[in-house]
Tab-separated table of C-alpha atoms and ligand atoms in Angstrom:
chain	number	residue	atom	x	y	z
A	204	UNK	CA	18.323	-55.374	57.824
A	205	UNK	CA	14.884	-54.054	58.787
A	206	UNK	CA	14.760	-50.246	58.721
A	207	UNK	CA	11.924	-48.143	59.910
A	208	UNK	CA	11.710	-44.652	58.298
A	209	UNK	CA	9.548	-42.268	60.349
A	210	UNK	CA	7.950	-39.693	58.077
A	211	UNK	CA	6.879	-39.778	54.415
A	212	UNK	CA	7.778	-36.191	53.467
A	213	UNK	CA	10.376	-35.616	50.719
A	214	UNK	CA	13.124	-36.530	53.198
A	215	UNK	CA	11.638	-39.831	54.419
A	216	UNK	CA	10.688	-40.946	50.918
A	217	UNK	CA	14.089	-40.257	49.403
A	218	UNK	CA	15.685	-42.020	52.378
A	219	UNK	CA	13.462	-45.055	51.727
A	220	UNK	CA	14.459	-45.036	48.072
A	221	UNK	CA	18.225	-45.174	48.747
A	222	UNK	CA	17.867	-47.659	51.587
A	223	UNK	CA	15.867	-49.982	49.396
A	224	UNK	CA	18.400	-49.689	46.595
A	225	UNK	CA	20.977	-50.886	49.109
A	226	UNK	CA	18.879	-53.966	49.804
A	227	UNK	CA	17.368	-53.001	53.155
A	228	UNK	CA	13.887	-54.120	54.136
A	229	UNK	CA	12.138	-50.755	54.542
A	230	UNK	CA	8.922	-49.640	56.151
A	231	UNK	CA	7.863	-45.986	56.078
A	232	UNK	CA	5.310	-44.729	58.634
A	233	UNK	CA	3.344	-41.492	58.353
A	234	UNK	CA	0.257	-40.112	60.106
A	235	UNK	CA	-1.141	-38.675	56.847
A	236	UNK	CA	-3.095	-40.712	54.325
A	237	UNK	CA	-0.455	-40.274	51.534
A	238	UNK	CA	3.131	-39.079	51.123
A	239	UNK	CA	4.261	-35.443	51.056
A	240	UNK	CA	1.138	-33.863	52.561
A	241	UNK	CA	2.843	-31.667	55.205
A	242	UNK	CA	5.848	-29.249	54.632
A	243	UNK	CA	6.698	-31.039	51.301
A	244	UNK	CA	3.257	-30.236	49.852
A	245	UNK	CA	3.222	-26.726	48.291
A	246	UNK	CA	6.673	-25.291	48.941
A	247	UNK	CA	8.429	-22.728	46.765
A	248	UNK	CA	9.473	-25.289	44.151
A	249	UNK	CA	13.142	-24.204	43.964
A	250	UNK	CA	15.968	-26.695	43.726
A	251	UNK	CA	18.452	-24.134	44.897
A	252	UNK	CA	21.657	-25.814	43.714
A	253	UNK	CA	24.458	-23.245	43.599
A	254	UNK	CA	22.686	-20.898	45.940
A	255	UNK	CA	21.903	-22.870	49.085
A	256	UNK	CA	22.631	-20.404	51.941
A	257	UNK	CA	21.928	-20.310	55.687
A	258	UNK	CA	19.461	-17.839	57.106
A	259	UNK	CA	21.872	-17.132	59.963
A	260	UNK	CA	23.788	-14.414	58.143
A	261	UNK	CA	25.483	-11.176	59.323
A	262	UNK	CA	22.595	-9.032	58.182
A	263	UNK	CA	19.925	-11.260	59.793
A	264	UNK	CA	19.840	-9.693	63.350
A	265	UNK	CA	19.081	-6.211	61.960
A	266	UNK	CA	16.430	-7.628	59.659
A	267	UNK	CA	14.841	-9.390	62.632
A	268	UNK	CA	14.664	-6.094	64.565
A	269	UNK	CA	13.312	-3.974	61.692
A	270	UNK	CA	10.696	-6.403	60.332
A	271	UNK	CA	9.447	-8.340	63.399
A	272	UNK	CA	6.522	-6.005	64.232
A	273	UNK	CA	4.797	-5.676	60.837
A	274	UNK	CA	1.888	-7.998	60.043
A	275	UNK	CA	2.690	-8.094	56.335
A	276	UNK	CA	6.464	-8.292	56.783
A	277	UNK	CA	8.401	-11.342	55.463
A	278	UNK	CA	9.316	-12.169	59.084
A	279	UNK	CA	7.236	-12.395	62.228
A	280	UNK	CA	8.365	-13.223	65.700
A	281	UNK	CA	5.365	-13.872	67.914
A	282	UNK	CA	6.353	-12.640	71.408
A	283	UNK	CA	6.184	-15.852	73.392
A	284	UNK	CA	7.975	-17.090	76.424
A	285	UNK	CA	9.223	-20.306	75.081
A	286	UNK	CA	12.630	-21.250	76.531
A	287	UNK	CA	13.314	-23.524	73.620
A	288	UNK	CA	12.777	-20.758	71.109
A	289	UNK	CA	15.066	-18.420	73.062
A	290	UNK	CA	17.787	-21.073	73.329
A	291	UNK	CA	17.464	-21.683	69.639
A	292	UNK	CA	17.567	-17.921	68.967
A	293	UNK	CA	20.805	-17.543	70.943
A	294	UNK	CA	22.453	-20.297	68.854
A	295	UNK	CA	21.083	-18.635	65.681
A	296	UNK	CA	22.655	-15.311	66.651
A	297	UNK	CA	25.990	-17.001	67.424
A	298	UNK	CA	25.928	-18.269	63.811
A	299	UNK	CA	25.414	-14.790	62.289
A	300	UNK	CA	29.126	-13.881	62.443
A	301	UNK	CA	30.856	-13.600	59.018
A	302	UNK	CA	33.087	-16.569	59.921
A	303	UNK	CA	30.291	-18.918	61.002
A	304	UNK	CA	28.120	-17.825	58.061
A	305	UNK	CA	30.842	-18.697	55.617
A	306	UNK	CA	31.528	-22.100	57.199
A	307	UNK	CA	27.804	-22.972	57.235
A	308	UNK	CA	27.392	-21.791	53.628
A	309	UNK	CA	30.210	-24.054	52.545
A	310	UNK	CA	28.612	-27.051	54.240
A	311	UNK	CA	25.264	-26.272	52.522
A	312	UNK	CA	26.849	-25.679	49.115
A	313	UNK	CA	28.701	-28.984	49.250
A	314	UNK	CA	25.599	-30.912	50.300
A	315	UNK	CA	23.526	-29.151	47.610
A	316	UNK	CA	26.098	-30.053	44.917
A	317	UNK	CA	26.036	-33.676	46.098
A	318	UNK	CA	22.241	-33.548	46.034
A	319	UNK	CA	22.209	-32.270	42.483
A	320	UNK	CA	24.364	-35.147	41.389
A	321	UNK	CA	22.131	-37.675	43.216
A	322	UNK	CA	18.983	-36.158	41.708
A	323	UNK	CA	20.515	-36.377	38.247
A	324	UNK	CA	21.276	-40.105	38.828
A	325	UNK	CA	17.819	-40.718	40.274
A	326	UNK	CA	16.130	-39.104	37.238
A	327	UNK	CA	18.252	-41.270	34.952
A	328	UNK	CA	17.396	-44.345	36.981
A	329	UNK	CA	13.656	-43.554	37.103
A	330	UNK	CA	12.753	-41.748	33.884
A	331	UNK	CA	9.026	-42.208	34.645
A	332	UNK	CA	9.324	-39.846	37.617
A	333	UNK	CA	7.584	-36.646	36.534
A	334	UNK	CA	7.523	-33.547	38.678
A	335	UNK	CA	7.436	-30.583	36.330
A	336	UNK	CA	11.202	-30.326	36.436
A	337	UNK	CA	12.481	-27.140	34.807
A	338	UNK	CA	16.283	-26.996	34.759
A	339	UNK	CA	16.561	-23.428	33.354
A	340	UNK	CA	18.025	-21.911	36.511
A	341	UNK	CA	16.990	-19.470	39.234
A	342	UNK	CA	17.429	-15.752	39.035
A	343	UNK	CA	17.679	-13.632	42.200
A	344	UNK	CA	16.570	-10.088	41.442
A	345	UNK	CA	17.451	-7.012	43.519
A	346	UNK	CA	15.512	-3.898	44.041
A	347	UNK	CA	18.220	-1.848	45.744
A	348	UNK	CA	21.889	-1.313	44.953
A	349	UNK	CA	22.758	-1.678	48.661
A	350	UNK	CA	21.585	-5.311	48.810
A	351	UNK	CA	22.816	-6.035	45.258
A	352	UNK	CA	26.370	-4.782	46.137
A	353	UNK	CA	26.431	-6.848	49.312
A	354	UNK	CA	25.397	-10.010	47.500
A	355	UNK	CA	27.830	-9.426	44.659
A	356	UNK	CA	30.636	-9.176	47.232
A	357	UNK	CA	29.317	-12.438	48.803
A	358	UNK	CA	29.529	-14.277	45.483
A	359	UNK	CA	33.096	-12.894	44.790
A	360	UNK	CA	34.039	-14.031	48.264
A	361	UNK	CA	32.583	-17.473	47.821
A	362	UNK	CA	34.379	-17.916	44.499
A	363	UNK	CA	37.764	-17.038	45.905
A	364	UNK	CA	37.085	-19.085	49.050
A	365	UNK	CA	36.040	-22.171	47.106
A	366	UNK	CA	38.676	-21.919	44.451
A	367	UNK	CA	41.319	-22.178	47.134
A	368	UNK	CA	39.885	-25.341	48.678
A	369	UNK	CA	40.143	-28.819	47.342
A	370	UNK	CA	36.890	-30.743	47.549
A	371	UNK	CA	34.764	-27.599	47.306
A	372	UNK	CA	35.346	-26.937	43.670
A	373	UNK	CA	31.704	-27.429	42.734
A	374	UNK	CA	30.710	-23.931	43.569
A	375	UNK	CA	33.755	-22.340	42.003
A	376	UNK	CA	33.037	-24.159	38.795
A	377	UNK	CA	29.388	-23.147	38.942
A	378	UNK	CA	29.125	-19.685	40.524
A	379	UNK	CA	26.110	-17.410	40.295
A	380	UNK	CA	26.491	-15.015	37.456
A	381	UNK	CA	26.137	-11.259	38.107
A	382	UNK	CA	23.605	-9.652	35.733
A	383	UNK	CA	22.718	-6.054	35.016
A	384	UNK	CA	19.038	-5.143	35.035
A	385	UNK	CA	18.972	-5.413	31.227
A	386	UNK	CA	20.668	-8.809	31.398
A	387	UNK	CA	17.941	-9.927	33.768
A	388	UNK	CA	15.302	-9.127	31.197
A	389	UNK	CA	17.341	-10.921	28.545
A	390	UNK	CA	17.449	-14.023	30.832
A	391	UNK	CA	13.835	-13.672	31.853
A	392	UNK	CA	11.701	-11.573	29.490
A	393	UNK	CA	8.794	-11.569	31.937
A	394	UNK	CA	10.792	-9.063	33.985
A	395	UNK	CA	10.517	-6.401	31.234
A	396	UNK	CA	7.679	-4.584	32.919
A	397	UNK	CA	9.503	-4.434	36.303
A	398	UNK	CA	12.682	-3.290	34.610
A	399	UNK	CA	10.844	-0.464	32.751
A	400	UNK	CA	9.220	0.597	36.061
A	401	UNK	CA	12.679	0.810	37.641
A	402	UNK	CA	11.920	-1.951	40.137
A	403	UNK	CA	15.078	-3.976	39.575
A	404	UNK	CA	18.697	-2.931	39.631
A	405	UNK	CA	20.349	-6.316	38.792
A	406	UNK	CA	20.409	-10.005	39.477
A	407	UNK	CA	22.353	-13.150	40.188
A	408	UNK	CA	21.717	-16.158	37.966
A	409	UNK	CA	22.270	-19.643	39.371
A	410	UNK	CA	22.268	-21.687	36.159
A	411	UNK	CA	22.573	-24.956	38.008
A	412	UNK	CA	19.387	-24.388	39.958
A	413	UNK	CA	16.030	-25.683	38.819
A	414	UNK	CA	12.347	-25.684	39.753
A	415	UNK	CA	9.587	-28.249	39.958
A	416	UNK	CA	6.804	-29.627	42.191
A	417	UNK	CA	8.037	-31.176	45.392
A	418	UNK	CA	4.772	-32.925	46.141
A	419	UNK	CA	4.593	-34.619	42.723
A	420	UNK	CA	8.149	-35.675	43.186
A	421	UNK	CA	7.547	-37.148	46.668
A	422	UNK	CA	4.375	-38.880	45.560
A	423	UNK	CA	5.958	-40.246	42.348
A	424	UNK	CA	9.051	-41.470	44.119
A	425	UNK	CA	6.887	-43.154	46.827
A	426	UNK	CA	5.145	-45.116	44.025
A	427	UNK	CA	8.541	-46.197	42.696
A	428	UNK	CA	9.560	-47.255	46.205
A	429	UNK	CA	6.334	-49.217	46.644
A	430	UNK	CA	6.974	-51.109	43.361
A	431	UNK	CA	10.453	-51.814	44.642
A	432	UNK	CA	9.125	-53.411	47.756
A	433	UNK	CA	9.090	-50.598	50.336
A	434	UNK	CA	6.095	-50.938	52.730
A	435	UNK	CA	4.198	-47.705	53.524
A	436	UNK	CA	2.004	-47.496	56.589
A	437	UNK	CA	-0.145	-44.397	56.170
A	438	UNK	CA	-2.537	-42.942	58.715
A	439	UNK	CA	-0.341	-44.221	61.520
A	440	UNK	CA	0.874	-41.771	64.198
A	441	UNK	CA	4.172	-42.471	65.919
A	442	UNK	CA	3.936	-41.749	69.610
A	443	UNK	CA	7.439	-42.630	70.943
A	444	UNK	CA	10.641	-44.577	70.337
A	445	UNK	CA	11.413	-47.606	72.468
A	446	UNK	CA	14.971	-47.954	73.718
A	447	UNK	CA	16.466	-51.064	75.330
A	448	UNK	CA	20.037	-50.508	76.536
A	449	UNK	CA	22.094	-49.016	73.725
A	450	UNK	CA	19.569	-49.759	70.966
A	451	UNK	CA	16.344	-48.451	69.667
A	452	UNK	CA	14.152	-51.509	69.180
A	453	UNK	CA	11.424	-49.786	67.258
A	454	UNK	CA	8.647	-47.255	67.449
A	455	UNK	CA	5.383	-47.230	69.356
A	456	UNK	CA	2.489	-46.100	67.176
A	457	UNK	CA	-1.252	-45.671	67.421
A	458	UNK	CA	-1.319	-49.014	65.566
A	459	UNK	CA	0.929	-50.870	67.910
A	460	UNK	CA	4.681	-51.445	68.242
A	461	UNK	CA	6.840	-51.620	65.066
A	462	UNK	CA	10.091	-53.436	65.471
A	463	UNK	CA	13.246	-52.558	63.586
A	464	UNK	CA	17.021	-53.047	63.466
A	465	UNK	CA	17.524	-49.356	62.667
A	466	UNK	CA	15.265	-46.262	62.760
A	467	UNK	CA	15.614	-43.170	60.630
A	468	UNK	CA	13.952	-40.039	62.065
A	469	UNK	CA	12.560	-37.926	59.188
A	470	UNK	CA	9.562	-36.283	60.744
A	471	UNK	CA	10.469	-32.737	59.708
A	472	UNK	CA	9.516	-30.121	62.332
A	473	UNK	CA	8.037	-32.949	64.483
A	474	UNK	CA	11.343	-34.847	64.777
A	475	UNK	CA	12.288	-33.170	68.131
A	476	UNK	CA	8.966	-34.279	69.705
A	477	UNK	CA	9.716	-37.954	69.023
A	478	UNK	CA	13.482	-37.741	69.674
A	479	UNK	CA	12.657	-36.387	73.153
A	480	UNK	CA	10.959	-39.625	74.037
A	481	UNK	CA	14.404	-41.236	74.303
A	482	UNK	CA	16.080	-38.231	75.900
A	483	UNK	CA	17.463	-36.669	72.689
A	484	UNK	CA	17.010	-32.892	72.451
A	485	UNK	CA	17.283	-31.727	68.853
A	486	UNK	CA	17.903	-28.039	68.131
A	487	UNK	CA	15.128	-27.754	65.613
A	488	UNK	CA	12.156	-25.412	65.716
A	489	UNK	CA	9.208	-25.022	63.336
A	490	UNK	CA	9.260	-21.819	61.245
A	491	UNK	CA	6.005	-21.214	59.380
A	492	UNK	CA	5.991	-20.162	55.757
A	493	UNK	CA	3.235	-19.591	53.223
A	494	UNK	CA	2.686	-20.140	49.556
A	495	UNK	CA	0.126	-19.089	47.069
A	496	UNK	CA	-0.495	-20.707	43.723
A	497	UNK	CA	-1.798	-18.248	41.168
A	498	UNK	CA	-3.679	-19.233	38.125
A	499	UNK	CA	-2.157	-17.719	34.978
A	500	UNK	CA	-4.571	-15.842	32.775
A	501	UNK	CA	-4.679	-16.605	29.054
A	502	UNK	CA	-3.288	-13.180	28.254
A	503	UNK	CA	-0.227	-13.682	30.393
A	504	UNK	CA	0.441	-17.214	29.049
A	505	UNK	CA	0.421	-16.064	25.445
A	506	UNK	CA	2.872	-13.211	26.020
A	507	UNK	CA	6.064	-12.963	27.999
A	508	UNK	CA	4.223	-12.122	31.191
A	509	UNK	CA	4.970	-15.248	33.221
A	510	UNK	CA	8.414	-16.279	34.360
A	511	UNK	CA	10.040	-19.336	32.894
A	512	UNK	CA	12.871	-19.285	35.409
A	513	UNK	CA	12.707	-19.642	39.177
A	514	UNK	CA	12.733	-16.114	40.655
A	515	UNK	CA	13.817	-14.962	44.160
A	516	UNK	CA	12.946	-11.363	45.100
A	517	UNK	CA	15.944	-10.670	47.350
A	518	UNK	CA	14.471	-7.781	49.371
A	519	UNK	CA	10.939	-9.064	49.697
A	520	UNK	CA	12.176	-12.590	50.355
A	521	UNK	CA	9.659	-14.295	48.121
A	522	UNK	CA	10.538	-17.227	45.768
A	523	UNK	CA	8.482	-17.794	42.637
A	524	UNK	CA	8.369	-20.690	40.225
A	525	UNK	CA	6.210	-21.910	37.409
A	526	UNK	CA	4.462	-25.067	38.773
A	527	UNK	CA	1.978	-27.093	36.741
A	528	UNK	CA	0.838	-24.205	34.582
A	529	UNK	CA	0.407	-21.835	37.509
A	530	UNK	CA	2.761	-19.489	39.324
A	531	UNK	CA	3.782	-20.542	42.861
A	532	UNK	CA	5.023	-17.837	45.179
A	533	UNK	CA	6.281	-18.574	48.664
A	534	UNK	CA	7.889	-16.823	51.586
A	535	UNK	CA	7.472	-15.513	55.173
A	536	UNK	CA	9.196	-16.761	58.328
A	537	UNK	CA	6.848	-16.870	61.240
A	538	UNK	CA	8.106	-18.051	64.597
A	539	UNK	CA	4.769	-19.182	66.008
A	540	UNK	CA	5.323	-22.716	67.258
A	541	UNK	CA	3.366	-25.534	65.598
A	542	UNK	CA	0.432	-23.319	64.585
A	543	UNK	CA	-0.357	-23.946	60.949
A	544	UNK	CA	-3.293	-21.535	60.528
A	545	UNK	CA	-3.248	-19.209	57.467
A	546	UNK	CA	-3.207	-15.551	57.986
A	547	UNK	CA	-4.814	-14.112	54.808
A	548	UNK	CA	-2.881	-10.882	55.098
A	549	UNK	CA	0.393	-12.779	54.836
A	550	UNK	CA	-0.808	-14.830	51.884
A	551	UNK	CA	-1.976	-11.679	50.089
A	552	UNK	CA	1.359	-9.922	50.835
A	553	UNK	CA	3.211	-12.793	49.025
A	554	UNK	CA	0.792	-12.707	46.102
A	555	UNK	CA	1.302	-8.901	45.808
A	556	UNK	CA	5.060	-9.338	45.486
A	557	UNK	CA	4.559	-11.719	42.499
A	558	UNK	CA	2.084	-9.375	40.954
A	559	UNK	CA	4.355	-6.382	41.483
A	560	UNK	CA	7.135	-8.063	39.526
A	561	UNK	CA	4.879	-9.690	36.956
A	562	UNK	CA	1.858	-7.355	36.501
A	563	UNK	CA	0.779	-9.211	33.409
A	564	UNK	CA	-0.468	-11.943	35.740
A	565	UNK	CA	-3.558	-9.702	35.927
A	566	UNK	CA	-5.451	-8.516	39.044
A	567	UNK	CA	-5.338	-10.717	42.103
A	568	UNK	CA	-8.538	-12.466	43.112
A	569	UNK	CA	-10.555	-10.725	45.785
A	570	UNK	CA	-11.144	-13.804	47.893
A	571	UNK	CA	-7.975	-14.896	49.684
A	572	UNK	CA	-9.046	-18.535	49.223
A	573	UNK	CA	-8.716	-18.089	45.457
A	574	UNK	CA	-4.977	-17.568	45.956
A	575	UNK	CA	-4.726	-21.276	46.950
A	576	UNK	CA	-2.945	-20.302	50.156
A	577	UNK	CA	-0.997	-22.895	52.057
A	578	UNK	CA	1.177	-22.902	55.158
A	579	UNK	CA	3.945	-25.279	56.136
A	580	UNK	CA	6.503	-25.617	58.911
A	581	UNK	CA	10.156	-25.477	58.010
A	582	UNK	CA	12.235	-27.642	60.351
A	583	UNK	CA	14.973	-25.172	61.150
A	584	UNK	CA	18.348	-25.778	62.782
A	585	UNK	CA	19.983	-22.584	64.191
A	586	UNK	CA	23.005	-22.718	61.889
A	587	UNK	CA	21.416	-23.879	58.586
A	588	UNK	CA	22.701	-27.378	57.699
A	589	UNK	CA	20.468	-30.314	58.588
A	590	UNK	CA	21.147	-33.036	61.120
A	591	UNK	CA	22.289	-36.198	59.364
A	592	UNK	CA	23.471	-39.609	60.517
A	593	UNK	CA	23.946	-41.210	63.876
A	594	UNK	CA	23.828	-39.636	67.306
A	595	UNK	CA	27.032	-38.524	69.113
A	596	UNK	CA	28.665	-41.401	71.038
A	597	UNK	CA	27.657	-39.761	74.385
A	598	UNK	CA	24.077	-40.920	73.714
A	599	UNK	CA	25.252	-44.532	73.722
A	600	UNK	CA	22.676	-45.384	71.047
A	601	UNK	CA	24.002	-46.780	67.783
A	602	UNK	CA	20.978	-47.475	65.582
A	603	UNK	CA	18.979	-44.247	65.569
A	604	UNK	CA	19.747	-42.096	62.520
A	605	UNK	CA	18.726	-38.514	61.823
A	606	UNK	CA	17.690	-37.086	58.512
A	607	UNK	CA	15.973	-33.957	59.575
A	608	UNK	CA	16.230	-30.171	60.130
A	609	UNK	CA	16.459	-29.123	56.423
A	610	UNK	CA	14.749	-25.829	57.028
A	611	UNK	CA	14.113	-23.807	53.841
A	612	UNK	CA	16.107	-26.151	51.684
A	613	UNK	CA	14.552	-29.586	52.223
A	614	UNK	CA	13.766	-30.447	48.638
A	615	UNK	CA	17.063	-29.045	47.395
A	616	UNK	CA	19.020	-31.167	49.852
A	617	UNK	CA	16.793	-34.226	49.937
A	618	UNK	CA	18.517	-36.614	47.526
A	619	UNK	CA	22.059	-35.884	48.786
A	620	UNK	CA	21.008	-36.104	52.451
A	621	UNK	CA	19.118	-39.330	51.866
A	622	UNK	CA	22.010	-40.954	50.029
A	623	UNK	CA	24.411	-40.013	52.850
A	624	UNK	CA	22.139	-41.288	55.557
A	625	UNK	CA	21.374	-44.575	53.677
A	626	UNK	CA	25.142	-45.111	53.297
A	627	UNK	CA	25.538	-44.415	57.004
A	628	UNK	CA	22.844	-46.925	57.920
A	629	UNK	CA	24.517	-49.429	55.640
A	630	UNK	CA	27.800	-49.053	57.516
A	631	UNK	CA	29.633	-46.415	55.350
A	632	UNK	CA	29.488	-43.046	57.137
A	633	UNK	CA	30.843	-40.051	55.137
A	634	UNK	CA	34.573	-39.219	55.569
A	635	UNK	CA	33.922	-35.777	57.077
A	636	UNK	CA	30.438	-35.565	58.587
A	637	UNK	CA	31.340	-32.683	60.890
A	638	UNK	CA	29.227	-29.977	59.254
A	639	UNK	CA	25.991	-31.971	59.183
A	640	UNK	CA	26.209	-34.271	62.196
A	641	UNK	CA	24.406	-33.654	65.450
A	642	UNK	CA	27.778	-33.778	67.193
A	643	UNK	CA	28.321	-30.119	66.272
A	644	UNK	CA	25.749	-29.079	68.863
A	645	UNK	CA	26.856	-31.602	71.550
B	175	FAD	C1	6.757	-21.763	52.487
B	175	FAD	C2	7.846	-22.746	52.232
B	175	FAD	C3	8.595	-22.664	51.075
B	175	FAD	C4	9.620	-23.586	50.860
B	175	FAD	N1	10.316	-23.533	49.694
B	175	FAD	C5	11.297	-24.403	49.428
B	175	FAD	C6	11.968	-24.435	48.183
B	175	FAD	O1	11.673	-23.626	47.262
B	175	FAD	N2	12.998	-25.289	48.020
B	175	FAD	C7	13.389	-26.179	49.000
B	175	FAD	O2	14.325	-26.946	48.790
B	175	FAD	N3	12.705	-26.207	50.172
B	175	FAD	C8	11.666	-25.344	50.394
B	175	FAD	N4	11.018	-25.377	51.598
B	175	FAD	C9	11.464	-26.365	52.635
B	175	FAD	C10	10.990	-27.763	52.378
B	175	FAD	O3	9.690	-27.776	51.896
B	175	FAD	C11	11.183	-28.594	53.642
B	175	FAD	O4	12.529	-28.450	54.149
B	175	FAD	C12	10.885	-30.044	53.411
B	175	FAD	O5	9.599	-30.197	52.844
B	175	FAD	C13	10.982	-30.817	54.725
B	175	FAD	O6	10.680	-32.162	54.369
B	175	FAD	P1	10.543	-33.228	55.528
B	175	FAD	O7	10.315	-34.509	54.842
B	175	FAD	O8	11.661	-33.102	56.542
B	175	FAD	O9	9.243	-32.769	56.316
B	175	FAD	P2	7.716	-33.011	55.985
B	175	FAD	O10	7.458	-32.871	54.579
B	175	FAD	O11	6.941	-32.187	56.967
B	175	FAD	O12	7.543	-34.562	56.375
B	175	FAD	C14	7.462	-35.027	57.646
B	175	FAD	C15	6.374	-36.124	57.677
B	175	FAD	O13	6.329	-36.635	59.000
B	175	FAD	C16	4.975	-36.902	59.292
B	175	FAD	N5	4.799	-36.897	60.760
B	175	FAD	C17	5.115	-35.900	61.607
B	175	FAD	N6	4.881	-36.329	62.924
B	175	FAD	C18	4.443	-37.593	62.798
B	175	FAD	C19	4.116	-38.568	63.805
B	175	FAD	N7	4.153	-38.281	65.082
B	175	FAD	N8	3.712	-39.803	63.378
B	175	FAD	C20	3.681	-40.088	62.051
B	175	FAD	N9	4.028	-39.177	61.109
B	175	FAD	C21	4.408	-38.000	61.442
B	175	FAD	C22	4.160	-35.829	58.650
B	175	FAD	O14	2.880	-36.259	58.336
B	175	FAD	C23	5.027	-35.575	57.337
B	175	FAD	O15	4.488	-36.254	56.220
B	175	FAD	C24	9.971	-24.506	51.847
B	175	FAD	C25	9.190	-24.619	53.018
B	175	FAD	C26	8.129	-23.744	53.239
B	175	FAD	C27	7.329	-23.857	54.478
């Protein structure tokens, strides 16, 4: 079977890998000159196994209201009259009830646990794949008792919820561990300074989580795919899908028509633009985020000044991870359409959070460009889980598959999502796809 994978981000490349392993003839198309150059390029580096949660949460509406106006806030809603954004927003708000939050969190946890297993198998199958993988875990630190208490209750809730349900045992076996502020320093000595300054009240440790470099992973896996016979067509822009009756026959590109027996849509935030060419309206919007990559001074490296674990600052909503001898910090949710420009104030605000927790990093550079700022567009669904697998029957189209809408968790969920979608294309859909299929919005 000839399968066309549209997009060579972390999602498209992992999909190509699993499809090829199943024996499919795979071609991957991307407009960039190499894999992983858009949202999969300089993300936060967290593999958030054991702590994959939706943004649509009971506290989210209030956070939206209180933060939306500030230029250095972790969240920015540009006031725009965009009916799609407002429709998406209404769906997002409907998913903020405790019941919906819990259901969506369960879907994400299950997919993340599957992804962790798949990544483990992939690493065993391809030991040459190097991506600065650090399996020591991720520590969420809290600055206020109010948020810490709320999150402790959430963890207790999740454990009792999971323990009672067959098939969801992964999380119950591997819950986040509640730590006091002193325990946090024990787990991550680089937090000593912040603890002494009274900046942290406690933490949650996800021991199954890990960190690494998503771009290196995507690039390395693409090389493995190439050696296994996957064809990559870089520098080729897809303009539309071609549909004849109930089937997609291929994709129109700037380089001409590419024919296929099946097409997997893995264009990240751009998936809705191409899906629309065959009348499919996907509930995905781009949500811009930033990262900075801070050089680590000699002094900080030699002491305990730089974190070894992945860190999430719960209140400031910034993730941090050691990546290739530097410290990556990422955050911000900006609802600004497809604009990818970098606002230096936002990049600096993220860097300041890292420096506030880890002052031994030394003073931040004066020039914003020395922070190595980067911006990417998270492909966000309103409820959190991605869109995987075939279209609902009402579309009457059987050979277009989705692997898109992974929002803030694309790298975490990549291997599990790709394996599920490859199985689907190969004729073995999952037993219960309800939480991740497009049909949930139909
Ligand atoms: C600031 C930030 C921090 C993040 N931190 C984390 C984290 O710590 N952990 C985590 O798991 N996730 C994180 N994410 C999310 C994660 O990076 C994304 O979910 C993931 O990269 C999405 O991958 P993708 O392959 O779907 O999209 P992309 O990587 O964007 O790939 C889509 C590809 O499609 C191509 N394309 C688009 N349109 C066309 C077209 N018309 N023709 C041809 N090619 C096209 C693009 O060139 C691109 O290569 C973060 C995201 C951001 C923005």
